[in-house]
Amino acid sequence: MGESPEAASGGAFARAWAKALWGTSYLPMTQAQLEGLLQRLTDLLAQTLRTEPLDLRVGHRVATELVAAHIASAEALGRTLEVIQLRLIRDLDLAGDDVSDRMARLLAAVATGYARALRDRTLDEQESIRRAAMTARAEAELALRASEARFRHQATHDPLTDLPNRTLFAERLAAAVDAAAGGGRRVGLCFLDLDRFKRINDSYGHQIGDRALVAAARRLSRAVEPHLVARLGGDAFVILVERSTGTGDVVAVAEAALAALAEPVLVDGHDVTITGSVGIVERRAADSSPDDLMRAAGSTLNWAKTAGGARWALYDAERDDQEQARQALSAAIPTGLERGEFFLDYQPLASLHDGSLLGVEALVRWRHPQLGVLRPDTFIGLAEETGLIVPLGGWVLAEACREAVGWTAATTRPPYVSVNLAVRQVRRPGLVQEVRALLRRTGLPPDRLQLEITESTMMSGAEEPVRALRTLADLGVRIAIDDFGTGYSNLAYLRDLPVTELKVAGEFVRGLRAPEAADERILASLVSLAHALNLTVTAEGVETGGQADRLRAIGCDAGQGWHFGRPAPAENILARVKEGAPC
């Protein structure tokens, strides 16, 4: 059954209307969808024009639907009114005496409805915008408050373990000290560091290492609750013990913490073993400040780690004072060198055959402005620990060569000067160049310089130091092994080294006080073997004539000690050289 003429006319009008509107506004629909919408509105308009009484609300409805469909521009309204006015009556064959009047009223209703719909839509959009702005502002405020709160899970807490961080701990410690000081109470700290935790990161990776840290933090918190546990960074933690009644309280907390770490941590199928070291400090709060407590706990922690780790150590004020004094002394060495506070004394090395002066050993002293003259055993160990032995040892070598030149001009048989070289000096690149430059600058003959090396340095197996010493020996510089007999004592190994002399440790010489001492037989064997290797032997620590006689009897070549002369300034050595007197 075919389409009715009226429906066909309506379809033609709807298409004409759609064509007129296309392009006047952005329409979120296809051409067919637009024609379908307008066909429905056309039917509504036609029915309204045929119906009595005329319902002008239909015009408002048509306008509202057009605006809702985004057909909302002024141009779209104009074309709509024009198409309806010019084509609707004709295309739909609407008849009647008052049809034109009804059309005019309907068009007016469409225009009025259009205006209202646009106004309402504008108001709705403004309301939507206002609400959206309010919502956005509220969300922004919430986000800001959340961000500020996070800045505060970050300013006072460690992001990895969620423990209080250094900042919060410092606040809590200061408050605890103030509160305890007012009431005469005591306070304690356990400064804990995980032992060799870098190995865990190196072995399993940082991700597993972080998880192990988190597990360790949880165990610590549970084990020492209700005491505050904070992570200071890395693998360092600290426990605050408020209202301590004595050292035993804090020791108990430290032992609980170490016990909590003893059980291996299972992380991603790996059994991760963690141990810790703890430094304990406990005292009356009125006697200390937060900084003093932390420094003391940190020093004590180092004692625990130095002792091997996996243990706690208790603060010792006397030991701490000694270490601080050592650190202050170490820090003063560079300034002392700059100010010329170091000087040299020289101790004779005498022939056991005729007592003649063969050489002298340079011994450094420090004329400290507050502590007076310091012997080398006071500061040499510090210099070796810190690396300051390199500049200090370089100064000693240069000063000894400079002063020894004066002796070579005073006699045809000047003594050689013997200078100790530390391990760092021997292993430092440039040793050969340094010695060559000194000999050239001072004019000291190479055979008038002896370098004393510790036995362990020579036996280390490192090739570069041995190569450097061999080069120096080829120049004519004497090479001696100092304190022989206290280390490897491997004479066979010496056969391949550029050594000209052995200095036997004084421990053997002191044993010569007893008759038929075993040390005498040992010394005799050493001297015999050394001579077989074409090495001369000097005995250190010779204090009596009896010791000198017994050394002479077993064939020892030279001796050094108070029996032959105490350490003296360079001018005293020069006077002895000029006199030519035996030691």
Coordinates of C-alpha atoms in Angstrom, one line a residue:
M1 CA 0.0 0.0 0.0
G2 CA 1.6 3.3 -1.1
E3 CA 2.3 6.5 0.8
S4 CA -0.6 8.9 1.2
P5 CA -0.4 12.3 -0.6
E6 CA -0.5 14.1 2.7
A7 CA 2.4 12.0 4.1
A8 CA 4.4 12.6 0.9
S9 CA 3.7 16.3 1.2
G10 CA 4.8 16.3 4.8
G11 CA 8.0 14.5 3.9
A12 CA 8.8 17.0 1.2
F13 CA 8.3 19.8 3.6
A14 CA 10.4 18.2 6.3
R15 CA 13.2 17.7 3.7
A16 CA 12.9 21.3 2.6
W17 CA 13.1 22.4 6.2
A18 CA 16.1 20.2 6.9
K19 CA 17.8 21.6 3.8
A20 CA 17.2 25.2 5.0
L21 CA 18.6 24.4 8.5
W22 CA 21.7 22.4 7.4
G23 CA 24.8 24.4 8.1
T24 CA 23.2 27.1 10.3
S25 CA 24.3 25.4 13.6
Y26 CA 26.5 22.6 14.7
L27 CA 24.2 19.6 14.6
P28 CA 25.2 16.4 16.5
M29 CA 23.2 14.3 14.1
T30 CA 23.1 13.0 10.6
Q31 CA 20.9 14.4 7.7
A32 CA 18.5 11.5 8.1
Q33 CA 18.2 12.0 11.8
L34 CA 17.5 15.7 11.3
E35 CA 14.8 14.9 8.7
G36 CA 13.2 12.4 11.1
L37 CA 13.1 15.0 13.8
L38 CA 11.6 17.7 11.5
Q39 CA 9.1 15.2 10.1
R40 CA 7.7 14.6 13.5
L41 CA 7.6 18.4 14.2
T42 CA 5.9 18.9 10.8
D43 CA 3.2 16.4 11.7
L44 CA 2.7 18.2 15.0
L45 CA 2.4 21.6 13.4
A46 CA -0.1 20.4 10.7
Q47 CA -2.3 18.7 13.2
T48 CA -2.3 21.8 15.4
L49 CA -3.3 24.0 12.4
R50 CA -6.3 21.7 11.7
T51 CA -7.4 21.4 15.3
E52 CA -9.8 23.8 17.1
P53 CA -9.1 25.5 19.3
L54 CA -5.5 26.4 18.2
D55 CA -3.1 25.2 20.8
L56 CA -0.3 27.7 20.9
R57 CA 1.7 25.6 23.3
V58 CA 2.6 23.4 20.4
G59 CA 4.6 26.3 19.0
H60 CA 6.5 26.5 22.3
R61 CA 7.1 22.8 22.2
V62 CA 8.4 22.8 18.6
A63 CA 10.8 25.6 19.6
T64 CA 11.9 23.8 22.7
E65 CA 12.7 20.6 20.8
L66 CA 14.6 22.6 18.1
V67 CA 16.8 24.3 20.7
A68 CA 17.3 21.0 22.6
A69 CA 18.6 19.6 19.3
H70 CA 21.1 22.4 19.1
I71 CA 19.2 24.2 16.3
A72 CA 19.6 27.4 18.3
S73 CA 21.1 30.1 16.1
A74 CA 19.3 33.2 15.0
E75 CA 19.7 32.1 11.4
A76 CA 18.1 28.8 12.2
L77 CA 15.1 30.5 13.8
G78 CA 14.7 32.8 10.8
R79 CA 14.9 30.0 8.3
T80 CA 12.4 28.0 10.3
L81 CA 9.9 30.8 10.4
E82 CA 10.4 31.4 6.7
V83 CA 10.0 27.8 5.7
I84 CA 6.9 27.3 7.8
Q85 CA 5.3 30.5 6.6
L86 CA 6.0 30.0 2.9
R87 CA 5.6 26.3 2.5
L88 CA 3.7 24.6 5.3
I89 CA 0.2 25.6 4.1
R90 CA 1.0 25.1 0.5
D91 CA 2.8 21.8 0.8
L92 CA 0.2 20.3 3.2
D93 CA -2.7 21.8 1.3
L94 CA -4.2 23.4 4.4
A95 CA -7.4 25.2 3.6
G96 CA -9.7 27.5 5.6
D97 CA -10.7 31.1 5.9
D98 CA -8.7 31.7 9.0
V99 CA -5.6 29.4 8.2
S100 CA -3.4 32.4 7.6
D101 CA -4.4 34.0 10.9
R102 CA -3.8 30.7 12.7
M103 CA -0.4 30.3 11.0
A104 CA 0.6 33.8 12.1
R105 CA -0.3 33.0 15.7
L106 CA 1.5 29.7 15.6
L107 CA 4.6 31.3 14.1
A108 CA 4.5 33.9 16.9
A109 CA 4.2 31.0 19.4
V110 CA 7.2 29.3 17.8
A111 CA 9.3 32.5 18.0
T112 CA 8.3 33.2 21.6
G113 CA 9.0 29.6 22.5
Y114 CA 12.4 29.8 20.8
A115 CA 13.3 32.9 22.8
R116 CA 12.2 31.2 26.1
A117 CA 14.0 28.0 25.3
L118 CA 17.2 29.9 24.4
R119 CA 16.9 31.8 27.7
D120 CA 16.2 28.7 29.7
R121 CA 19.1 26.9 28.0
T122 CA 21.4 29.8 28.7
L123 CA 20.3 29.9 32.3
D124 CA 20.8 26.1 32.6
E125 CA 24.2 26.3 31.0
Q126 CA 25.2 29.1 33.4
E127 CA 23.9 27.1 36.3
S128 CA 25.8 24.1 35.0
I129 CA 29.0 26.2 34.7
R130 CA 28.5 27.6 38.2
R131 CA 28.0 24.1 39.6
A132 CA 30.9 22.8 37.6
A133 CA 33.1 25.7 38.9
M134 CA 31.9 25.0 42.5
T135 CA 32.6 21.3 42.1
A136 CA 36.0 22.0 40.6
R137 CA 36.8 24.4 43.4
A138 CA 35.7 21.9 46.0
E139 CA 37.7 19.2 44.3
A140 CA 40.7 21.5 44.1
E141 CA 40.4 22.3 47.8
L142 CA 40.2 18.7 48.7
A143 CA 43.2 17.9 46.5
L144 CA 45.1 20.8 48.1
R145 CA 44.2 19.6 51.6
A146 CA 45.2 16.0 50.6
S147 CA 48.4 17.3 49.0
E148 CA 49.2 19.4 52.1
A149 CA 48.5 16.4 54.3
R150 CA 50.8 14.2 52.1
F151 CA 53.5 16.9 52.3
R152 CA 53.2 17.0 56.1
H153 CA 53.5 11.8 55.3
Q154 CA 56.5 13.2 53.8
A155 CA 57.8 16.1 56.1
T156 CA 57.6 14.0 59.3
H157 CA 57.5 10.4 58.1
D158 CA 59.7 8.2 56.1
P159 CA 58.0 7.4 52.8
L160 CA 59.3 3.8 52.6
T161 CA 58.8 2.5 56.1
D162 CA 56.1 5.0 57.3
L163 CA 58.2 5.4 60.4
P164 CA 58.9 8.9 61.9
N165 CA 61.8 10.5 60.0
R166 CA 64.7 12.5 61.3
T167 CA 62.7 15.7 61.5
L168 CA 59.9 14.3 63.6
F169 CA 62.4 12.4 65.8
A170 CA 64.4 15.5 66.4
E171 CA 61.2 17.3 67.6
R172 CA 60.3 14.3 69.8
L173 CA 63.8 14.0 71.3
A174 CA 64.0 17.7 72.1
A175 CA 60.6 17.6 73.7
A176 CA 61.5 14.5 75.7
V177 CA 64.8 16.0 76.9
D178 CA 63.0 19.3 78.0
A179 CA 60.3 17.4 79.8
A180 CA 62.7 15.0 81.5
A181 CA 65.2 17.7 82.5
G182 CA 62.5 19.6 84.3
G183 CA 61.6 16.6 86.4
G184 CA 65.2 15.3 86.9
R185 CA 64.4 12.2 84.9
R186 CA 66.6 10.2 82.6
V187 CA 66.4 9.5 78.8
G188 CA 68.0 6.9 76.6
L189 CA 68.8 6.3 72.9
C190 CA 69.5 3.2 70.9
F191 CA 71.2 4.1 67.6
L192 CA 70.8 1.1 65.3
D193 CA 72.4 0.4 62.0
L194 CA 71.9 -2.7 59.9
D195 CA 75.2 -4.5 59.3
R196 CA 76.6 -4.7 55.8
F197 CA 73.2 -4.0 54.3
K198 CA 74.8 -2.9 51.0
R199 CA 75.5 -6.6 50.4
I200 CA 71.8 -7.3 50.4
N201 CA 71.2 -4.6 47.8
D202 CA 74.2 -5.8 45.7
S203 CA 73.0 -9.5 45.9
Y204 CA 69.3 -9.2 45.5
G205 CA 68.7 -5.7 44.1
H206 CA 67.4 -2.5 45.6
Q207 CA 63.7 -3.5 45.3
I208 CA 64.2 -6.6 47.6
G209 CA 66.5 -4.5 49.7
D210 CA 63.7 -1.9 50.2
R211 CA 61.2 -4.6 51.2
A212 CA 63.7 -6.0 53.7
L213 CA 64.1 -2.6 55.2
V214 CA 60.3 -2.3 55.5
A215 CA 60.2 -5.7 57.2
A216 CA 63.0 -4.8 59.5
A217 CA 61.2 -1.5 60.4
R218 CA 58.0 -3.3 61.3
R219 CA 59.8 -5.8 63.4
L220 CA 61.6 -3.1 65.3
S221 CA 58.4 -1.2 65.9
R222 CA 56.6 -4.2 67.3
A223 CA 59.6 -5.4 69.4
V224 CA 60.2 -2.2 71.3
E225 CA 56.7 -0.8 71.5
P226 CA 55.7 1.7 72.9
H227 CA 59.1 3.3 72.4
L228 CA 59.4 5.6 69.4
V229 CA 61.3 4.1 66.4
A230 CA 62.5 6.5 63.6
R231 CA 64.3 5.9 60.4
L232 CA 67.1 8.4 60.0
G233 CA 67.9 7.4 56.4
G234 CA 69.5 4.5 54.6
D235 CA 69.7 1.6 57.0
A236 CA 70.0 3.7 60.2
F237 CA 67.3 3.7 62.9
V238 CA 67.0 5.2 66.3
I239 CA 64.9 4.3 69.3
L240 CA 63.9 6.9 71.9
V241 CA 63.5 5.5 75.5
E242 CA 61.7 8.1 77.6
R243 CA 61.4 7.9 81.3
S244 CA 64.4 5.5 81.6
T245 CA 65.1 4.3 85.1
G246 CA 68.7 3.4 84.3
T247 CA 71.0 1.8 81.8
G248 CA 69.3 -1.6 82.1
D249 CA 66.1 -0.2 80.6
V250 CA 67.9 0.9 77.4
V251 CA 70.0 -2.3 77.2
A252 CA 66.8 -4.3 77.3
V253 CA 65.4 -2.3 74.4
A254 CA 68.6 -2.8 72.4
E255 CA 68.5 -6.6 73.0
A256 CA 64.9 -6.8 72.0
A257 CA 65.6 -4.9 68.8
L258 CA 68.5 -7.1 67.9
A259 CA 66.5 -10.2 68.7
A260 CA 63.7 -9.0 66.4
L261 CA 66.2 -8.7 63.5
A262 CA 67.8 -12.1 64.1
E263 CA 65.1 -14.2 62.2
P264 CA 65.7 -14.2 58.4
V265 CA 63.2 -12.1 56.4
L266 CA 61.4 -13.9 53.5
V267 CA 61.2 -11.5 50.5
D268 CA 60.1 -12.8 47.1
G269 CA 61.3 -16.3 47.9
H270 CA 64.6 -15.1 49.3
D271 CA 65.7 -15.7 52.9
V272 CA 67.4 -12.4 53.7
T273 CA 69.5 -12.4 56.9
I274 CA 69.7 -9.1 58.7
T275 CA 71.8 -8.2 61.7
G276 CA 72.3 -4.9 63.4
S277 CA 74.6 -3.0 65.7
V278 CA 73.4 -0.7 68.4
G279 CA 75.0 2.2 70.2
I280 CA 73.5 2.9 73.6
V281 CA 73.6 6.1 75.5
E282 CA 71.6 6.7 78.7
R283 CA 71.9 9.6 81.1
R284 CA 70.1 12.3 83.1
A285 CA 68.4 14.6 80.7
A286 CA 69.6 17.7 82.5
D287 CA 73.2 16.7 81.8
S288 CA 72.9 16.6 78.0
S289 CA 71.3 18.1 74.9
P290 CA 69.7 16.4 72.0
D291 CA 72.7 16.9 69.8
D292 CA 75.1 15.6 72.5
L293 CA 72.9 12.5 72.9
M294 CA 72.9 11.8 69.2
R295 CA 76.6 12.4 68.8
A296 CA 77.4 10.1 71.7
A297 CA 75.0 7.4 70.4
G298 CA 76.6 7.6 67.0
S299 CA 80.1 7.2 68.4
T300 CA 79.0 4.2 70.4
L301 CA 77.4 2.7 67.4
N302 CA 80.8 2.9 65.6
W303 CA 82.3 1.0 68.5
A304 CA 79.8 -1.8 68.1
K305 CA 80.4 -2.1 64.4
T306 CA 84.2 -2.0 64.8
A307 CA 83.9 -4.8 67.3
G308 CA 82.4 -7.0 64.5
G309 CA 78.7 -5.9 64.5
A310 CA 75.6 -7.9 65.6
R311 CA 76.0 -6.5 69.1
W312 CA 75.3 -3.5 71.2
A313 CA 77.9 -1.2 72.8
L314 CA 77.4 1.1 75.8
Y315 CA 78.6 4.7 75.8
D316 CA 81.9 5.2 77.7
A317 CA 82.7 8.9 78.4
E318 CA 86.4 8.3 78.9
R319 CA 86.8 6.4 75.7
D320 CA 84.8 9.0 73.9
D321 CA 87.0 11.8 75.2
Q322 CA 90.1 9.9 74.0
E323 CA 88.6 9.5 70.6
Q324 CA 87.6 13.1 70.3
A325 CA 91.1 14.1 71.3
R326 CA 92.5 11.8 68.7
Q327 CA 90.2 13.3 66.0
A328 CA 91.2 16.8 67.1
L329 CA 94.9 15.8 66.9
S330 CA 94.3 14.3 63.4
A331 CA 92.6 17.4 62.2
A332 CA 95.5 19.5 63.4
I333 CA 98.2 17.7 61.4
P334 CA 97.8 19.7 58.1
T335 CA 97.9 23.0 60.0
G336 CA 100.9 21.7 61.9
L337 CA 102.7 21.0 58.6
E338 CA 101.9 24.5 57.3
R339 CA 103.1 26.2 60.5
G340 CA 106.4 24.2 60.7
E341 CA 105.5 22.5 64.0
F342 CA 107.1 19.2 63.0
F343 CA 110.8 18.5 63.4
L344 CA 113.2 15.6 63.2
D345 CA 115.5 13.9 65.6
Y346 CA 118.0 11.3 64.6
Q347 CA 119.0 8.1 66.4
P348 CA 122.5 6.5 65.6
L349 CA 122.9 3.2 63.9
A350 CA 126.3 1.9 65.0
S351 CA 128.6 -0.8 63.8
L352 CA 128.9 -3.7 66.3
H353 CA 132.4 -4.4 65.1
D354 CA 134.1 -1.0 65.8
G355 CA 131.3 1.2 67.2
S356 CA 131.5 3.6 64.2
L357 CA 128.5 5.6 63.1
L358 CA 127.1 3.9 60.1
G359 CA 123.8 5.8 59.8
V360 CA 121.0 7.6 61.6
E361 CA 117.2 7.0 61.6
A362 CA 115.0 10.0 61.1
L363 CA 112.3 10.2 63.8
V364 CA 109.6 12.8 63.5
R365 CA 108.4 14.9 66.5
W366 CA 105.5 17.4 66.7
R367 CA 105.9 20.6 68.7
H368 CA 102.2 21.0 69.4
P369 CA 101.2 24.5 70.5
Q370 CA 99.0 23.2 73.4
L371 CA 100.2 19.7 74.1
G372 CA 104.0 20.2 73.9
V373 CA 106.4 17.9 72.1
L374 CA 104.6 14.7 70.9
R375 CA 106.4 11.5 70.1
P376 CA 105.5 9.7 66.8
D377 CA 103.5 7.0 68.4
T378 CA 101.0 9.7 69.4
F379 CA 100.1 10.8 65.9
I380 CA 101.6 8.5 63.3
G381 CA 98.8 6.0 63.6
L382 CA 96.2 8.8 63.2
A383 CA 98.1 10.0 60.1
E384 CA 98.1 6.5 58.6
E385 CA 94.3 6.0 59.3
T386 CA 93.4 9.3 57.6
G387 CA 95.8 9.3 54.7
L388 CA 97.7 12.3 56.1
I389 CA 100.7 10.1 56.4
V390 CA 101.4 10.8 52.7
P391 CA 102.0 14.6 53.1
L392 CA 103.6 14.1 56.5
G393 CA 105.8 11.3 55.3
G394 CA 106.8 13.4 52.3
W395 CA 107.9 16.2 54.5
V396 CA 109.9 13.8 56.7
L397 CA 111.7 12.4 53.6
A398 CA 112.5 15.8 52.2
E399 CA 113.7 17.3 55.5
A400 CA 115.8 14.2 56.2
C401 CA 117.5 14.5 52.8
R402 CA 118.1 18.2 53.3
E403 CA 119.7 17.9 56.7
A404 CA 121.8 14.8 55.7
V405 CA 123.5 16.8 53.0
G406 CA 125.3 18.7 55.8
W407 CA 126.9 15.6 57.1
T408 CA 128.3 14.5 53.7
A409 CA 130.4 17.7 53.5
A410 CA 131.8 17.2 57.0
T411 CA 133.6 13.8 56.5
T412 CA 134.7 11.4 53.9
R413 CA 132.6 8.7 55.5
P414 CA 129.2 10.4 56.2
P415 CA 126.4 8.3 57.8
Y416 CA 123.4 7.5 55.7
V417 CA 120.0 8.7 56.7
S418 CA 117.3 6.1 57.1
V419 CA 113.6 7.2 56.6
N420 CA 110.5 5.1 57.3
L421 CA 108.0 4.9 54.4
A422 CA 104.4 4.1 55.3
V423 CA 102.4 1.6 53.3
R424 CA 100.4 4.4 51.6
Q425 CA 103.7 6.1 50.5
V426 CA 105.1 2.9 49.0
R427 CA 101.9 2.1 47.1
R428 CA 101.5 5.7 45.9
P429 CA 102.3 6.3 42.2
G430 CA 105.2 8.7 41.7
L431 CA 107.4 7.5 44.6
V432 CA 110.4 7.0 42.3
Q433 CA 110.0 10.5 40.8
E434 CA 109.6 12.0 44.2
V435 CA 112.9 10.4 45.5
R436 CA 114.8 11.3 42.3
A437 CA 113.7 14.9 42.5
L438 CA 114.7 15.1 46.2
L439 CA 118.2 13.6 45.5
R440 CA 118.7 16.0 42.6
R441 CA 117.4 19.1 44.5
T442 CA 119.4 18.4 47.7
G443 CA 122.5 16.8 46.2
L444 CA 122.4 13.9 48.6
P445 CA 124.2 10.8 47.1
P446 CA 121.7 7.9 46.6
D447 CA 123.8 5.6 48.7
R448 CA 123.4 7.9 51.7
L449 CA 119.6 7.4 51.7
Q450 CA 118.0 4.3 53.2
L451 CA 114.3 3.7 53.0
E452 CA 112.8 1.5 55.7
I453 CA 109.7 -0.6 54.6
T454 CA 107.6 -2.7 56.9
E455 CA 107.8 -6.5 56.3
S456 CA 104.1 -6.7 55.5
T457 CA 104.4 -4.1 52.8
M458 CA 107.1 -6.1 51.0
M459 CA 105.2 -9.4 51.5
S460 CA 101.9 -8.1 50.2
G461 CA 102.5 -9.5 46.7
A462 CA 101.6 -6.3 44.9
E463 CA 103.9 -5.8 41.9
E464 CA 104.0 -2.0 41.6
P465 CA 105.6 -1.2 45.0
V466 CA 108.2 -3.9 44.5
R467 CA 108.9 -2.5 41.0
A468 CA 109.3 1.0 42.4
L469 CA 111.7 -0.1 45.1
R470 CA 113.7 -2.1 42.6
T471 CA 114.1 1.0 40.5
L472 CA 115.2 3.0 43.6
A473 CA 117.7 0.2 44.5
D474 CA 119.1 0.4 41.0
L475 CA 119.7 4.1 41.6
G476 CA 121.8 3.2 44.6
V477 CA 119.2 3.9 47.4
R478 CA 119.4 1.5 50.3
I479 CA 116.3 -0.6 51.0
A480 CA 115.8 -2.0 54.5
I481 CA 113.0 -4.2 56.0
D482 CA 111.9 -2.7 59.4
D483 CA 110.8 -4.7 62.4
F484 CA 111.7 -8.0 60.8
G485 CA 110.5 -11.0 62.7
T486 CA 107.1 -9.6 63.7
G487 CA 105.4 -10.6 60.5
Y488 CA 105.9 -13.2 57.8
S489 CA 109.7 -13.6 58.5
N490 CA 110.1 -15.2 55.1
L491 CA 113.8 -15.1 54.3
A492 CA 113.3 -17.1 51.1
Y493 CA 110.9 -14.5 49.8
L494 CA 113.5 -11.8 50.4
R495 CA 115.8 -13.4 47.9
D496 CA 113.8 -11.9 45.1
L497 CA 113.3 -8.4 46.6
P498 CA 115.6 -5.4 46.3
V499 CA 116.6 -5.4 50.0
T500 CA 120.0 -4.6 51.4
E501 CA 119.4 -4.7 55.1
L502 CA 117.2 -6.3 57.8
K503 CA 116.3 -4.5 60.9
V504 CA 115.5 -7.1 63.5
A505 CA 112.6 -6.2 65.9
G506 CA 113.5 -5.1 69.4
E507 CA 111.4 -7.9 70.9
F508 CA 114.2 -10.4 70.1
V509 CA 116.8 -8.1 71.5
R510 CA 115.0 -7.7 74.8
G511 CA 115.0 -11.5 75.2
L512 CA 118.8 -11.4 75.3
R513 CA 118.7 -10.3 79.0
A514 CA 118.3 -14.0 80.1
P515 CA 121.2 -16.4 79.8
E516 CA 120.9 -19.0 77.1
A517 CA 117.8 -17.3 75.8
A518 CA 115.8 -18.9 73.0
D519 CA 115.7 -15.5 71.3
E520 CA 119.5 -15.6 71.0
R521 CA 119.4 -18.8 69.0
I522 CA 116.6 -17.4 66.8
L523 CA 118.7 -14.3 66.2
A524 CA 121.7 -16.3 65.3
S525 CA 119.7 -18.2 62.7
L526 CA 118.3 -15.0 61.3
V527 CA 121.7 -13.5 61.0
S528 CA 123.2 -16.5 59.4
L529 CA 120.4 -16.8 56.8
A530 CA 120.5 -13.1 56.1
H531 CA 124.3 -13.1 55.5
A532 CA 123.7 -16.1 53.1
L533 CA 121.4 -13.8 51.2
N534 CA 124.1 -11.0 51.2
L535 CA 122.0 -8.9 53.6
T536 CA 123.3 -6.9 56.5
V537 CA 121.5 -7.1 59.9
T538 CA 120.8 -4.3 62.3
A539 CA 119.3 -5.1 65.7
E540 CA 116.8 -2.6 67.1
G541 CA 116.2 -1.7 70.8
V542 CA 119.8 -2.3 72.1
E543 CA 119.8 -0.8 75.5
T544 CA 122.8 -2.4 77.3
G545 CA 126.4 -3.3 76.7
G546 CA 125.6 -6.9 77.4
Q547 CA 123.0 -7.1 74.7
A548 CA 125.5 -5.4 72.3
D549 CA 128.2 -8.0 73.2
R550 CA 125.9 -11.0 72.6
L551 CA 124.7 -9.5 69.3
R552 CA 128.3 -9.0 68.3
A553 CA 129.1 -12.6 69.2
I554 CA 126.4 -14.0 66.9
G555 CA 127.6 -11.9 64.0
C556 CA 125.0 -9.1 63.9
D557 CA 126.4 -6.2 61.9
A558 CA 124.9 -3.1 63.5
G559 CA 122.8 -2.0 66.4
Q560 CA 120.4 0.8 67.3
G561 CA 119.1 1.8 70.7
W562 CA 119.8 3.9 73.7
H563 CA 123.1 2.1 74.3
F564 CA 124.5 3.8 71.1
G565 CA 122.7 7.1 71.6
R566 CA 119.3 8.6 72.1
P567 CA 117.5 10.5 69.3
A568 CA 119.1 14.0 68.9
P569 CA 118.8 17.0 66.6
A570 CA 120.7 17.2 63.3
E571 CA 123.3 19.5 64.7
N572 CA 124.2 16.9 67.4
I573 CA 124.7 14.3 64.7
L574 CA 126.9 16.8 62.7
A575 CA 129.1 17.4 65.8
R576 CA 129.5 13.6 66.3
V577 CA 130.4 13.2 62.6
K578 CA 133.0 15.9 62.8
E579 CA 134.5 14.4 66.0
G580 CA 134.6 11.0 64.4
A581 CA 134.0 9.5 67.8
P582 CA 132.5 6.0 68.0
C583 CA 129.0 5.5 69.3

